[in-house]
Coordinates of C-alpha atoms in Angstrom, one line a residue:
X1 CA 0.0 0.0 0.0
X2 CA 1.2 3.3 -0.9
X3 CA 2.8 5.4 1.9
X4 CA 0.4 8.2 1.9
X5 CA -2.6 6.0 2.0
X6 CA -1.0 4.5 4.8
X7 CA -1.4 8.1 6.5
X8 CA -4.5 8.7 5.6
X9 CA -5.9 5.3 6.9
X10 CA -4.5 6.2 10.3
X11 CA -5.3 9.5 10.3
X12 CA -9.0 8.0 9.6
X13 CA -8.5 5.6 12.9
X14 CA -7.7 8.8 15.1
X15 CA -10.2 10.7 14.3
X16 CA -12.7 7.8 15.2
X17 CA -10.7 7.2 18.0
X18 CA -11.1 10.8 19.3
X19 CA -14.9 10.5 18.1
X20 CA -15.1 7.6 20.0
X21 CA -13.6 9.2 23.1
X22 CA -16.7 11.4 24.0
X23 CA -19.6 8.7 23.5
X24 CA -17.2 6.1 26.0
X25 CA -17.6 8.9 28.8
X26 CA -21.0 9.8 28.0
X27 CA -22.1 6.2 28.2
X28 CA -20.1 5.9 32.0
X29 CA -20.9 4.3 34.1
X30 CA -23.1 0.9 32.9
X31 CA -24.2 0.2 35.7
X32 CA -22.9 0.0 39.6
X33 CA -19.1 0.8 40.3
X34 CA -17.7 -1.7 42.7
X35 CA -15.8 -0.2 45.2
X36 CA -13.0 -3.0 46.2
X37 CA -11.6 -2.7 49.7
X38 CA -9.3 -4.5 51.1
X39 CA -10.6 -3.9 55.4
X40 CA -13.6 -5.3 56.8
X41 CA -16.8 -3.0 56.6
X42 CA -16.1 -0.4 58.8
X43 CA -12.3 -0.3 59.5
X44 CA -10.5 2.7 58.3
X45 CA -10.0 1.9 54.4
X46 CA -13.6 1.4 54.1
X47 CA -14.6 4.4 56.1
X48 CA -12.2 6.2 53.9
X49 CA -13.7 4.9 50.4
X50 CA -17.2 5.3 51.6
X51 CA -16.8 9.0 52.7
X52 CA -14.2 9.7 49.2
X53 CA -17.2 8.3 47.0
X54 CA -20.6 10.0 49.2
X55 CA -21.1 12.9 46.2
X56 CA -19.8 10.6 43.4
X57 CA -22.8 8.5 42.7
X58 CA -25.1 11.8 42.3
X59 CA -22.1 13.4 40.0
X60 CA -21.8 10.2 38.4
X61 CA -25.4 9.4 37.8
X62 CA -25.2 6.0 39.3
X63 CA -24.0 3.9 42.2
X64 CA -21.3 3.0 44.0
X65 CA -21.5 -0.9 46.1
X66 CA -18.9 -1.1 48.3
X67 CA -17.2 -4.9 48.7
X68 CA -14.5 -6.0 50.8
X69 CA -12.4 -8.9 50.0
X70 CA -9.9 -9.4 53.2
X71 CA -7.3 -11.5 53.5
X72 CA -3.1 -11.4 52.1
X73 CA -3.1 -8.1 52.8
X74 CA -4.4 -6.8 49.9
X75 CA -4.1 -9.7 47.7
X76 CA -7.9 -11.1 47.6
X77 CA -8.8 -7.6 47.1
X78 CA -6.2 -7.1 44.1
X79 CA -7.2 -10.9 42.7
X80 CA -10.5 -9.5 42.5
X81 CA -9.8 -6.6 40.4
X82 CA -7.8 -8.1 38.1
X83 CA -10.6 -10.5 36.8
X84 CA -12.8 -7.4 35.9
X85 CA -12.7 -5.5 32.7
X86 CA -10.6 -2.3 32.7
X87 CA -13.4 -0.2 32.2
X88 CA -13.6 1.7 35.1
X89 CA -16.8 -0.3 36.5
X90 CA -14.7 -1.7 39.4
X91 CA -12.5 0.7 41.8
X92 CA -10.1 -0.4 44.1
X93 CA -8.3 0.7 47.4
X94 CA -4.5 1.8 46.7
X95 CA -2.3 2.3 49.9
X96 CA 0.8 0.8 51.1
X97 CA -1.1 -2.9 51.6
X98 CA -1.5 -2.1 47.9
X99 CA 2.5 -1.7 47.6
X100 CA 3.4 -4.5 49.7
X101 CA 1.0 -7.2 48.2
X102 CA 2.5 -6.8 44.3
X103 CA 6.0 -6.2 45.7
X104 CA 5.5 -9.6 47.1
X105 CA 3.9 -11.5 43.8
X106 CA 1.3 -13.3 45.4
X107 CA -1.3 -11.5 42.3
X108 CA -0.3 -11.2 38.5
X109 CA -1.2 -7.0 38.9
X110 CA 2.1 -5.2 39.1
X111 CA 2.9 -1.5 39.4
X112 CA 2.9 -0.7 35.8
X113 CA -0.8 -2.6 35.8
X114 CA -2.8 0.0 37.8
X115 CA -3.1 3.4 38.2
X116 CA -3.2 5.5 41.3
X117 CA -6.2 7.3 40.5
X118 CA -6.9 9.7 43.0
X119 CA -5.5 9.8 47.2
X120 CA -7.7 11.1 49.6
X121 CA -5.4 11.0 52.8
X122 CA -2.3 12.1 53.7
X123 CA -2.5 11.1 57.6
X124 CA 1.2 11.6 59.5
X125 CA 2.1 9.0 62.2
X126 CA 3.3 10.5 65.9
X127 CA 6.1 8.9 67.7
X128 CA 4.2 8.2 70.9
X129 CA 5.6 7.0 74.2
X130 CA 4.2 6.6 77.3
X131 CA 3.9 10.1 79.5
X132 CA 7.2 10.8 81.3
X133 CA 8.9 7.8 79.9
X134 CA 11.3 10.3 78.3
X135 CA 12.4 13.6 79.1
X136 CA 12.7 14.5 75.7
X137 CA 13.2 13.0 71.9
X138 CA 17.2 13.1 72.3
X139 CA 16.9 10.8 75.4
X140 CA 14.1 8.4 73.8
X141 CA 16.7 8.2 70.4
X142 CA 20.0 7.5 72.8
X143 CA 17.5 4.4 74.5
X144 CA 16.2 2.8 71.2
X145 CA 20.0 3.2 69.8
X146 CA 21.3 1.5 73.1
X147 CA 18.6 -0.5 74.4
X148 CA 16.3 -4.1 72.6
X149 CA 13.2 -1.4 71.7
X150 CA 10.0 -3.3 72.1
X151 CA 8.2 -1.3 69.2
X152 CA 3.7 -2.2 68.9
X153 CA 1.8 -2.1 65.8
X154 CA -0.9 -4.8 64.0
X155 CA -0.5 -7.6 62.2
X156 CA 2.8 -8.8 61.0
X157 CA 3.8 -7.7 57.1
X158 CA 1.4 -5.3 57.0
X159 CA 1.6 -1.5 56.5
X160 CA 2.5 -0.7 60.4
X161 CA 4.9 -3.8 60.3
X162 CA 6.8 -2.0 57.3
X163 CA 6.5 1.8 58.9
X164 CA 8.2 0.4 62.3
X165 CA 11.1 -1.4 60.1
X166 CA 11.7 2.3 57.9
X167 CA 11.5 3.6 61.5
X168 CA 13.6 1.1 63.1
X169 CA 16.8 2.3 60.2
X170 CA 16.2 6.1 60.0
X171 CA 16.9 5.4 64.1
X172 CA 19.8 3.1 63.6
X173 CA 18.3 0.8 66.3
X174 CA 20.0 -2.3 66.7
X175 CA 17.5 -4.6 68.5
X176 CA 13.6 -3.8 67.4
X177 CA 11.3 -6.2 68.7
X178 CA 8.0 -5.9 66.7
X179 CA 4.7 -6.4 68.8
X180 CA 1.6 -6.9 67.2
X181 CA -1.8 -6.4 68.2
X182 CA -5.2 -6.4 67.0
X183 CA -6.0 -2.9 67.2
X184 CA -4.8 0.7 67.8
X185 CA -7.0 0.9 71.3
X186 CA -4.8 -2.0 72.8
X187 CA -1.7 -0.2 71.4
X188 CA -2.3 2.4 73.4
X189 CA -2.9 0.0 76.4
X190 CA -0.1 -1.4 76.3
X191 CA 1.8 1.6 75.6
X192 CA 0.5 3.3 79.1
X193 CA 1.6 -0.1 80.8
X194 CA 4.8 0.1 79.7
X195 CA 4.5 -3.3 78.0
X196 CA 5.8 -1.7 74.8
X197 CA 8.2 1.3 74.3
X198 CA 6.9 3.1 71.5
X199 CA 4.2 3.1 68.9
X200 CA 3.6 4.8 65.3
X201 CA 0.3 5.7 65.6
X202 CA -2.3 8.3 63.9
X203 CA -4.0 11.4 66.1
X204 CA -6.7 10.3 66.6
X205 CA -5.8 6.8 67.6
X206 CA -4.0 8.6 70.8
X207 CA -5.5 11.7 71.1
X208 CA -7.8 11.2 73.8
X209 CA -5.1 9.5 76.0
X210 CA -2.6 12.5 75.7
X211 CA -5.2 14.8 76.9
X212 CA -5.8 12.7 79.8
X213 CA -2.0 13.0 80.6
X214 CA -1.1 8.9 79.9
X215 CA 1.1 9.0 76.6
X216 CA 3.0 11.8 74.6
X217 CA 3.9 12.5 70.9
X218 CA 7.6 12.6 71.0
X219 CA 7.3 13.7 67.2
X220 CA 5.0 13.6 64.1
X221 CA 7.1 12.8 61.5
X222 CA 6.6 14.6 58.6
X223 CA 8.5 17.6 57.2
X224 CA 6.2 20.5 58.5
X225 CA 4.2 20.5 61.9
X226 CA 0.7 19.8 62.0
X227 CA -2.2 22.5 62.7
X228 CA -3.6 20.0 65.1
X229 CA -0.5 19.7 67.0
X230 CA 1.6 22.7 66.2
X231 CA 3.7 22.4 69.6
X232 CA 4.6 18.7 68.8
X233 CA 7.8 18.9 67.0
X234 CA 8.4 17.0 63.3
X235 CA 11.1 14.0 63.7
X236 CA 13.4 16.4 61.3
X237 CA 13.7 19.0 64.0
X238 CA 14.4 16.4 66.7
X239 CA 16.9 13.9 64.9
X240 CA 14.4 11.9 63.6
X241 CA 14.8 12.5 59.6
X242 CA 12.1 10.4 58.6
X243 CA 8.6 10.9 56.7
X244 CA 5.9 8.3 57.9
X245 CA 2.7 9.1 56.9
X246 CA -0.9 6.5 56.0
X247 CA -2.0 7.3 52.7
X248 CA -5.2 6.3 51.3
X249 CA -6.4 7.1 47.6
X250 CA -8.4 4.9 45.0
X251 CA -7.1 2.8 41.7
X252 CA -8.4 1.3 38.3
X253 CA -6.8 -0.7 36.5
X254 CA -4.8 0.5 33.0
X255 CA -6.4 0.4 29.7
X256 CA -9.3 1.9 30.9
X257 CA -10.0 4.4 28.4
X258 CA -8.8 7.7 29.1
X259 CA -12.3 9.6 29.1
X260 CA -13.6 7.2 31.4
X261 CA -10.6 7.8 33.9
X262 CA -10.7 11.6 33.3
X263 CA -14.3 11.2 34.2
X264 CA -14.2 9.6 37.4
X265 CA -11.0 11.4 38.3
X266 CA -12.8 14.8 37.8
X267 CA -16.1 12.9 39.9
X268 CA -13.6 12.0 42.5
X269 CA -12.0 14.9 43.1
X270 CA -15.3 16.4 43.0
X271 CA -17.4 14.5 45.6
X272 CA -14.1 14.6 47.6
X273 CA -13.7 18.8 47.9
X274 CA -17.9 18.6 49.8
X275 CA -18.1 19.6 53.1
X276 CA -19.1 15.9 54.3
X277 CA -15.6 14.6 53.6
X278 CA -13.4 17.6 55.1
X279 CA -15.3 17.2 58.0
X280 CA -14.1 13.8 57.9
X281 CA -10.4 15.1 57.2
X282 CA -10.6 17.2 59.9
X283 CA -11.3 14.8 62.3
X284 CA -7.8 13.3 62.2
X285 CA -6.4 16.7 61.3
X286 CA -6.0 16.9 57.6
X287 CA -7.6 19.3 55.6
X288 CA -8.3 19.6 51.2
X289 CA -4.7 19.5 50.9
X290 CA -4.6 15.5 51.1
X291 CA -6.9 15.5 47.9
X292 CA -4.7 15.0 44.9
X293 CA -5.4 13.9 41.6
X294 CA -3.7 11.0 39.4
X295 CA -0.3 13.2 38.6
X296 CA 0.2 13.8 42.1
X297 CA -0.4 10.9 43.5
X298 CA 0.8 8.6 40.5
X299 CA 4.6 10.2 41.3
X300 CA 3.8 9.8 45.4
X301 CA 2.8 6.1 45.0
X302 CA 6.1 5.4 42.9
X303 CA 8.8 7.3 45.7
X304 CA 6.4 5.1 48.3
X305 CA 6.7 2.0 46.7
X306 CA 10.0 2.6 45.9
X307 CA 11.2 3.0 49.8
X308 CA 9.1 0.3 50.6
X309 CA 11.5 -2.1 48.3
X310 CA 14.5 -2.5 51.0
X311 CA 12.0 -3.7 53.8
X312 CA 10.0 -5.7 51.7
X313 CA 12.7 -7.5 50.8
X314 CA 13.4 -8.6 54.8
X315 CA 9.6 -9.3 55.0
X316 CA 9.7 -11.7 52.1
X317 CA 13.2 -13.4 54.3
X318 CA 14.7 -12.4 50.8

């Protein structure tokens, strides 16, 4: 075939494509978007996906039904979305469980696979002690340098397993002992019985006991101070050059078309900015600044899983 019919033939196929382009978002969504989460109904990543997609539905002009698939982490969650069509009909949770489960193989999604769509918290972890236990953050780092640190989180390989490990090397501790429990409020017990030495933990997971005078925020460890603790110092001021932080946002899978995922990115975003879900930012102290779209949070979920790779790797025993 000559060259310049060649041309024209795929000039043809672009302009149907870009033809094409409008009609596929017009004609989204078919039906309910499943929500995939990866926490049972009503811990934190649900909560999260179920405030992040309130407004969506209405924007949308359909539903949202929320699912969670438990278990590996993230892995029956990420199984699940991989036998669904990339057509932005199913939306899944993307956080560091996210990270950890492909890092680790057990599902045949990788990085290059999805595509952070949208993150809709950027919650900062406190370095919290029990009251007094410390005079201040020099004497708690010259203890966990010196001293087998008994250090509390949840279950073991999971997201608080790989924050106390970062932790653990930005410290240069030598003899971490990781404690896991099922939940944050017996964290905190065992924090205030001096069971365990320290604990990476969220505001509002120890807010109420540091009011009440039983544990203290020896620092939140992020590169500014936060507006809900502006007298607790950030780990950079303190000798503590680490950034540990929970982040939350939403994925689809890639080869969804591009309207689609400008569509619900733009919905997203949207239902995200209403007053119903800052209120639930502001309850653990975050405000519309954790609301990011795909660019953002597409380059924040590559430096994440990128850090993650070192600890992993000791997770896995590789």
């Amino acid at each position: 075939m000559p060259l310049s019919k060649q041309i024209t033939g795929a000039l043809a196929g672009l302009a149907l494509a870009a033809a094409a382009a409008p009609a596929l978002a017009e004609g989204f969504p078919d039906g309910p978007i499943e929500v995939i989460n990866n926490s049972k109904p009503g811990g934190g990543s649900d909560i999260f996906l179920r405030f992040a997609t309130e407004r969506a539905g209405e924007i949308l002009g359909g539903d949202f039904l929320h699912l969670s698939k438990t278990g590996g982490v993230a892995t029956n969650t990420l199984k699940y979305a991989a036998g669904k069509p990339a057509d932005g009909q199913t939306l899944f949770i993307v956080n560091a469980g996210t990270a950890l489960t492909m890092m680790r193989g057990t599902v045949d999604l990788t990085r290059d696979d999805i595509i952070p769509l949208v993150r809709g918290t950027v919650d900062p972890e406190f370095v919290v002690v029990k009251a007094g236990r410390f005079a201040d953050a020099a004497e708690f780092i010259d203890y966990v340098q010196n001293n087998s640190v008994k250090q509390a989180g949840t279950k073991v390989g999971g997201n608080p397993h790989v924050s106390a490990l970062i932790f653990r090397n930005a410290l240069e501790m030598q003899n971490q002992v990781y404690v896991p429990f099922e939940k944050s409020g017996e964290i905190i017990i065992n924090v205030i019985n001096g069971n365990v030495d320290v604990a990476l933990l969220n505001f509002d997971e120890f807010e109420s006991q540091a009011k009440a005078g039983q544990v203290e925020a020896r620092a939140i460890l992020t590169p500014e101070r936060s507006a809900n603790s502006p007298d607790i110092p950030t780990g950079h001021e303190v000798g503590m050059p680490v950034d540990i932080e929970v982040v939350r946002g939403i994925g689809v899978l890639k080869g969804t078309p591009e309207p689609v995922i400008a569509k619900l990115e733009a919905a997203l975003i949207q239902s995200m900015n209403s007053e119903g879900y800052l209120e639930y930012l502001a309850g653990s102290g975050q405000d519309a600044r954790s609301i990011a779209g795909r660019e953002v949070f597409g380059a924040q979920f590559d430096r994440m899983y990128d850090g993650y790779q070192a600890v992993a790797k000791e997770l896995m025993g590789g």
